[in-house]
Amino acid sequence: MSPSDPRGAAQKRALLSLWLFRPILAGATLRDRLLACLGALAAIALTGLICSYLLGKGSHLPLIVAPMGASAVLLFAVPASPLAQPWSIIGGNTISAFMGVLAASLISDPIIATGVGVSLAIAAMSFTRCLHPPGGAAALTAVLGGPAVASWGMLFPFIPVALNSCILVAVGLLFHKLSRHNYPHVASPTVNGHLTADLPPAERVGFRDEDIDAALEALHETFDIDRTDLGVLLRRVEYEAVARSNDGIKCADIMSRDVIVADVDATIDEAQELLLKHNIRTLPVKNRNGHLIGTVGLRELAMGTGSLTELVSPPTIAAAADQALSLLPILTDGKTHAVIVVDEQSHIVGLISQTDLLSAVARSLPKGPHQTMAN
């Protein structure tokens, strides 16, 4: 393609435009951005409507303060950020507004008062663990808001700032629940499922928490991500790198094909007998049409009564064409003993146990010199 080719130039411009409009946030998708727009629309509109109903209408009443727009950006666009959690939004805006009111009441010069108000807001938010960037704007609003803000005096941090923040968070909680986002975001560190003092399997090799702390200290930077989330992310990166470097091993290559399965009409005793007879830990259960409906183990059977359908757990599934080593995070979580391989109609075609995956990992390890010579 020559530089003077107009078609090639058009393609380059199209690629550039796609790059320019690509979200810069890690993990951001088009769906998430569209949901963020919808959530912010609903939250800001409802906040204004509710406040107008509670406080009445009038130009002298600040029904919704400007920092709520910035809070909505964080709440709906980056709900996993530590800066977007409920206490950060409510506490950060309210405390910062109070610092702004305090600075305005003590300092007559508005220029100096704005600087003092914002600096006090940062300090107060830091000490109360509710750092929230729009809090700086809330402090500025308290100083420069004019008669509408001054008329409220010391009530301004509570009405409308705290009221706005509480309504915004309430709408966010409902919206994220409906859109199936994890909010309030809770970091999910790996834990030892056996409730012993040992580290979880995923943390016994590779980097540890103290390595993350040392790296953060060495970089001398502050990152907008929870430390526990950072560890989870880095360990997932390790798994993905292993799976990518061994993408030739598919689930179909290592799965057991003669799978022991219980029918949905089987009794608890019959299911338990199958587990003991074949020395397996996970028993898939299928319905009358042969579709997988769940799995059951000895623990559930020993503690349960009634029908088998009441004891089954949601199955962990994969497709035959999936990369086998992509199952590493699942089969090393200390809870899952097997992954059921199904086709597009949810028919059982195979099963991959922890032993099957261990064998695949052993085959993927680089061979030493003595092994190479022996081969």
Coordinates of C-alpha atoms in Angstrom, one line a residue:
M1 CA 0.0 0.0 0.0
S2 CA 1.6 3.2 -1.2
P3 CA 1.6 6.4 0.9
S4 CA -0.5 8.2 -1.8
D5 CA -3.2 5.5 -1.7
P6 CA -6.4 7.3 -0.7
R7 CA -8.1 4.1 0.5
G8 CA -5.1 3.4 2.7
A9 CA -5.2 6.9 4.2
A10 CA -9.0 6.5 4.9
Q11 CA -8.3 3.2 6.7
K12 CA -5.6 4.9 8.8
R13 CA -7.9 7.7 9.8
A14 CA -10.6 5.2 10.7
L15 CA -8.2 3.3 12.9
L16 CA -7.0 6.5 14.5
S17 CA -10.5 7.6 15.3
L18 CA -11.2 4.2 16.9
W19 CA -8.0 4.5 19.0
L20 CA -8.9 8.1 20.1
F21 CA -12.4 7.0 21.3
R22 CA -11.2 3.8 23.0
P23 CA -11.7 4.0 26.7
I24 CA -8.3 4.6 28.5
L25 CA -9.5 2.8 31.7
A26 CA -8.3 -0.8 32.1
G27 CA -11.1 -3.3 31.6
A28 CA -13.6 -0.7 30.2
T29 CA -16.1 -2.0 27.7
L30 CA -18.6 -0.2 25.4
R31 CA -21.4 -1.8 27.5
D32 CA -20.0 -0.4 30.7
R33 CA -19.7 3.1 29.3
L34 CA -23.3 3.0 28.0
L35 CA -24.5 1.8 31.3
A36 CA -22.5 4.6 33.0
C37 CA -24.3 7.2 30.9
L38 CA -27.7 5.6 31.7
G39 CA -26.9 5.4 35.4
A40 CA -25.7 9.0 35.6
L41 CA -28.8 10.2 33.8
A42 CA -31.1 8.4 36.2
A43 CA -29.1 9.3 39.3
I44 CA -28.8 13.1 38.6
A45 CA -32.4 13.4 37.5
L46 CA -33.7 11.5 40.5
T47 CA -31.5 13.5 42.9
G48 CA -32.9 16.8 41.5
L49 CA -36.5 15.6 41.6
I50 CA -36.3 14.3 45.1
C51 CA -34.6 17.4 46.5
S52 CA -37.1 19.6 44.8
Y53 CA -39.9 17.7 46.4
L54 CA -38.3 17.8 49.8
L55 CA -37.0 21.4 49.7
G56 CA -39.4 23.1 47.4
K57 CA -38.4 25.1 44.3
G58 CA -36.8 28.5 44.0
S59 CA -33.7 30.2 42.7
H60 CA -32.5 30.8 46.2
L61 CA -32.4 27.0 46.9
P62 CA -29.4 25.0 45.6
L63 CA -31.3 21.8 44.9
I64 CA -28.3 19.9 43.6
V65 CA -24.7 21.1 43.8
A66 CA -22.3 20.9 40.9
P67 CA -19.8 18.4 42.5
M68 CA -22.6 15.7 42.2
G69 CA -21.9 15.6 38.5
A70 CA -18.2 14.6 39.1
S71 CA -19.4 12.1 41.8
A72 CA -21.7 10.5 39.3
V73 CA -18.8 10.1 36.8
L74 CA -16.9 8.1 39.4
L75 CA -19.9 6.2 40.8
F76 CA -21.1 4.9 37.4
A77 CA -17.9 4.9 35.2
V78 CA -15.4 3.5 37.7
P79 CA -17.5 1.8 40.4
A80 CA -14.5 -0.4 41.5
S81 CA -12.4 2.6 42.4
P82 CA -11.7 3.2 46.1
L83 CA -12.6 6.9 45.3
A84 CA -16.1 5.9 44.3
Q85 CA -17.3 3.9 47.3
P86 CA -20.3 5.0 49.3
W87 CA -18.3 6.4 52.2
S88 CA -16.0 8.2 49.9
I89 CA -18.9 9.9 48.1
I90 CA -21.0 10.8 51.2
G91 CA -18.2 11.4 53.6
G92 CA -15.9 13.1 51.1
N93 CA -18.5 15.6 49.8
T94 CA -19.9 16.4 53.2
I95 CA -16.7 16.8 55.1
S96 CA -15.2 18.8 52.3
A97 CA -18.2 21.1 52.2
F98 CA -17.8 21.6 55.9
M99 CA -14.2 22.6 55.5
G100 CA -15.1 25.1 52.8
V101 CA -17.8 26.7 55.0
L102 CA -15.3 26.8 57.9
A103 CA -12.6 28.5 55.7
A104 CA -15.1 31.0 54.4
S105 CA -16.3 31.9 57.9
L106 CA -12.8 32.5 59.2
I107 CA -11.1 34.1 56.2
S108 CA -12.5 37.2 54.5
D109 CA -10.4 37.0 51.3
P110 CA -12.1 34.5 49.0
I111 CA -8.9 33.7 47.1
I112 CA -7.1 32.6 50.3
A113 CA -10.3 31.0 51.6
T114 CA -10.6 28.8 48.5
G115 CA -7.0 27.5 48.8
V116 CA -7.4 26.9 52.5
G117 CA -10.7 25.2 52.1
V118 CA -9.5 22.7 49.5
S119 CA -6.3 21.9 51.4
L120 CA -8.3 21.3 54.6
A121 CA -10.7 19.1 52.6
I122 CA -7.9 17.0 51.3
A123 CA -6.4 16.6 54.8
A124 CA -9.8 15.8 56.4
M125 CA -10.7 13.3 53.7
S126 CA -7.4 11.6 54.0
F127 CA -7.6 11.2 57.8
T128 CA -11.2 10.0 57.6
R129 CA -10.5 7.5 54.7
C130 CA -13.0 9.0 52.3
L131 CA -10.8 10.6 49.7
H132 CA -13.1 11.7 46.8
P133 CA -11.9 14.2 44.1
P134 CA -15.3 16.0 43.8
G135 CA -14.9 16.9 47.5
G136 CA -12.4 19.6 46.4
A137 CA -15.2 21.1 44.2
A138 CA -17.6 20.8 47.2
A139 CA -15.2 22.9 49.3
L140 CA -14.9 25.5 46.5
T141 CA -18.7 25.7 46.1
A142 CA -19.0 26.3 49.9
V143 CA -16.6 29.3 49.6
L144 CA -17.7 30.8 46.2
G145 CA -21.3 29.7 46.1
G146 CA -22.7 33.1 46.7
P147 CA -25.9 34.1 48.5
A148 CA -27.7 30.8 47.8
V149 CA -24.9 28.9 49.7
A150 CA -24.4 31.6 52.4
S151 CA -28.1 31.5 53.3
W152 CA -27.7 27.9 54.5
G153 CA -24.6 28.6 56.6
M154 CA -23.4 25.6 58.6
L155 CA -26.3 23.6 57.3
F156 CA -24.9 23.6 53.7
P157 CA -22.7 20.5 54.2
F158 CA -25.8 18.6 55.2
I159 CA -28.5 20.2 53.0
P160 CA -28.1 19.9 50.1
V161 CA -24.6 18.3 49.9
A162 CA -25.0 15.3 52.2
L163 CA -28.6 14.9 51.0
N164 CA -27.5 14.9 47.4
S165 CA -24.7 12.5 48.1
C166 CA -27.0 10.0 49.9
I167 CA -29.6 10.0 47.2
L168 CA -26.9 9.6 44.5
V169 CA -25.4 6.6 46.3
A170 CA -28.8 5.0 46.9
V171 CA -29.6 5.2 43.2
G172 CA -26.1 3.8 42.4
L173 CA -26.6 0.9 44.8
L174 CA -29.9 -0.1 43.1
F175 CA -28.5 0.5 39.6
H176 CA -25.4 -1.5 40.0
K177 CA -27.4 -4.3 41.6
L178 CA -29.6 -4.4 38.5
S179 CA -26.7 -4.2 36.1
R180 CA -24.8 -6.9 38.1
H181 CA -21.8 -4.9 39.1
N182 CA -20.0 -5.5 42.3
Y183 CA -20.9 -2.3 44.2
P184 CA -20.0 -1.4 46.9
H185 CA -16.8 -2.9 45.5
V186 CA -15.3 -5.5 47.9
A187 CA -11.9 -6.8 47.0
S188 CA -11.9 -10.6 47.0
P189 CA -8.6 -12.0 48.1
T190 CA -7.9 -15.7 47.8
V191 CA -8.5 -17.6 51.0
N192 CA -7.6 -21.0 52.3
G193 CA -10.8 -23.0 51.9
H194 CA -9.7 -25.5 54.6
L195 CA -9.6 -22.7 57.3
T196 CA -6.0 -23.5 58.2
A197 CA -3.0 -21.2 58.7
D198 CA -1.4 -22.2 55.3
L199 CA -1.5 -19.7 52.5
P200 CA -3.9 -20.4 49.7
P201 CA -2.4 -22.6 46.9
A202 CA -2.2 -19.6 44.5
E203 CA 0.0 -17.7 46.9
R204 CA 2.5 -20.3 47.9
V205 CA 4.6 -19.7 44.8
G206 CA 5.4 -16.6 42.8
F207 CA 5.0 -13.1 44.3
R208 CA 3.5 -12.4 47.7
D209 CA 1.8 -9.5 49.4
E210 CA 5.1 -8.1 50.8
D211 CA 6.4 -8.0 47.2
I212 CA 3.5 -5.8 46.2
D213 CA 4.2 -3.5 49.1
A214 CA 7.9 -3.3 48.2
A215 CA 7.0 -2.5 44.5
L216 CA 4.6 0.2 45.5
E217 CA 7.1 1.8 47.8
A218 CA 9.8 1.6 45.1
L219 CA 7.6 3.3 42.5
H220 CA 6.7 6.2 44.7
E221 CA 3.3 6.6 43.0
T222 CA -0.3 6.4 44.1
F223 CA -2.6 4.2 42.0
D224 CA -6.3 4.3 41.9
I225 CA -6.8 0.6 42.7
D226 CA -7.2 -1.3 45.9
R227 CA -4.1 -3.2 47.0
T228 CA -5.9 -6.5 47.3
D229 CA -7.4 -6.0 43.8
L230 CA -3.9 -5.3 42.5
G231 CA -2.8 -8.7 43.9
V232 CA -5.8 -10.5 42.4
L233 CA -5.2 -8.9 39.1
L234 CA -1.4 -9.7 39.0
R235 CA -2.1 -13.4 39.8
R236 CA -4.7 -13.5 37.1
V237 CA -2.1 -12.1 34.7
E238 CA 0.2 -14.9 35.6
Y239 CA -2.5 -17.5 34.9
E240 CA -3.3 -15.9 31.6
A241 CA 0.3 -15.8 30.6
V242 CA 0.7 -19.6 31.3
A243 CA -2.5 -20.3 29.3
R244 CA -1.3 -18.3 26.4
S245 CA 2.1 -19.9 26.2
N246 CA 0.4 -23.3 26.3
D247 CA -2.6 -22.6 24.0
G248 CA -2.0 -25.8 22.1
I249 CA -3.5 -27.9 24.9
K250 CA -7.3 -27.9 24.7
C251 CA -9.9 -29.2 27.2
A252 CA -10.7 -32.0 24.7
D253 CA -7.1 -33.2 24.9
I254 CA -7.1 -33.9 28.6
M255 CA -10.7 -34.5 29.6
S256 CA -12.2 -37.8 30.8
R257 CA -14.8 -38.8 28.3
D258 CA -16.4 -41.7 30.2
V259 CA -18.0 -39.5 32.7
I260 CA -19.9 -41.0 35.7
V261 CA -23.3 -39.1 35.8
A262 CA -26.3 -39.3 38.0
D263 CA -29.8 -38.9 36.7
V264 CA -32.1 -36.3 38.3
D265 CA -34.4 -39.0 39.6
A266 CA -31.6 -40.9 41.5
T267 CA -31.8 -41.1 45.2
I268 CA -29.2 -39.7 47.6
D269 CA -28.0 -43.2 48.4
E270 CA -27.6 -44.0 44.7
A271 CA -25.6 -40.9 44.1
Q272 CA -23.4 -41.5 47.1
E273 CA -22.7 -45.1 46.0
L274 CA -21.6 -43.8 42.6
L275 CA -19.1 -41.4 44.2
L276 CA -17.7 -44.1 46.5
K277 CA -17.6 -46.8 43.9
H278 CA -15.7 -44.8 41.3
N279 CA -13.6 -42.8 43.9
I280 CA -14.5 -39.4 42.5
R281 CA -15.3 -36.1 44.3
T282 CA -17.7 -34.4 41.8
L283 CA -20.8 -36.1 40.4
P284 CA -22.6 -34.3 37.5
V285 CA -26.3 -34.5 37.5
K286 CA -28.4 -34.4 34.3
N287 CA -32.1 -34.0 33.7
R288 CA -34.4 -36.3 31.7
N289 CA -33.2 -34.6 28.4
G290 CA -29.6 -35.3 29.2
H291 CA -28.8 -31.7 30.0
L292 CA -26.4 -30.8 32.8
I293 CA -28.2 -29.2 35.7
G294 CA -25.5 -29.2 38.4
T295 CA -23.0 -31.1 40.4
V296 CA -23.0 -32.7 43.8
G297 CA -20.3 -34.1 46.2
L298 CA -20.1 -36.4 49.2
R299 CA -20.3 -33.5 51.6
E300 CA -23.6 -32.3 50.2
L301 CA -25.0 -35.8 50.1
A302 CA -23.9 -36.6 53.7
M303 CA -25.6 -33.4 55.0
G304 CA -28.7 -33.4 52.8
T305 CA -32.1 -35.0 52.9
G306 CA -34.9 -35.1 50.3
S307 CA -34.4 -35.2 46.6
L308 CA -31.1 -34.9 44.7
T309 CA -32.2 -31.8 42.9
E310 CA -32.3 -29.9 46.2
L311 CA -28.6 -30.6 46.8
V312 CA -27.0 -29.8 43.4
S313 CA -24.7 -26.8 43.0
P314 CA -24.4 -24.7 39.9
P315 CA -21.8 -26.4 37.7
T316 CA -18.5 -25.0 36.6
I317 CA -18.4 -25.6 32.9
A318 CA -16.1 -25.3 29.9
A319 CA -16.1 -26.1 26.2
A320 CA -14.0 -28.8 24.5
A321 CA -12.2 -26.1 22.4
D322 CA -11.2 -24.0 25.5
Q323 CA -7.6 -23.8 26.5
A324 CA -7.0 -26.4 29.2
L325 CA -4.6 -24.3 31.3
S326 CA -7.2 -21.4 31.4
L327 CA -8.9 -23.6 34.1
L328 CA -5.9 -23.1 36.5
P329 CA -7.6 -20.3 38.5
I330 CA -10.8 -22.4 38.9
L331 CA -9.2 -25.7 39.9
T332 CA -6.8 -24.1 42.3
D333 CA -9.3 -22.0 44.2
G334 CA -9.6 -24.7 47.0
K335 CA -13.3 -25.2 46.3
T336 CA -13.7 -26.6 42.8
H337 CA -12.6 -30.2 42.2
A338 CA -13.7 -30.7 38.6
V339 CA -14.9 -28.8 35.6
I340 CA -17.7 -30.3 33.4
V341 CA -17.1 -30.0 29.7
V342 CA -20.4 -29.5 27.8
D343 CA -21.5 -28.9 24.2
E344 CA -23.7 -26.1 22.9
Q345 CA -26.8 -27.9 24.1
S346 CA -25.4 -28.4 27.6
H347 CA -24.9 -32.1 27.1
I348 CA -22.0 -33.6 29.1
V349 CA -19.1 -34.5 26.8
G350 CA -16.3 -34.7 29.4
L351 CA -14.9 -33.9 32.8
I352 CA -11.5 -32.3 33.8
S353 CA -10.4 -33.0 37.4
Q354 CA -7.6 -31.4 39.3
T355 CA -5.5 -34.5 38.5
D356 CA -6.2 -34.1 34.8
L357 CA -5.0 -30.5 34.9
L358 CA -1.9 -31.4 37.0
S359 CA -0.9 -33.9 34.3
A360 CA -1.3 -31.2 31.6
V361 CA 0.8 -28.7 33.6
A362 CA 3.5 -31.3 34.1
R363 CA 3.6 -32.0 30.3
S364 CA 3.8 -28.2 29.6
L365 CA 6.9 -27.7 31.8
P366 CA 10.2 -27.1 30.0
K367 CA 12.3 -30.3 29.8
G368 CA 15.7 -30.4 31.4
P369 CA 18.9 -31.4 29.5
H370 CA 18.8 -35.0 30.8
Q371 CA 15.2 -35.4 29.7
T372 CA 16.0 -34.0 26.2
M373 CA 18.9 -36.5 25.8
A374 CA 16.7 -39.4 27.0
N375 CA 14.1 -38.5 24.4

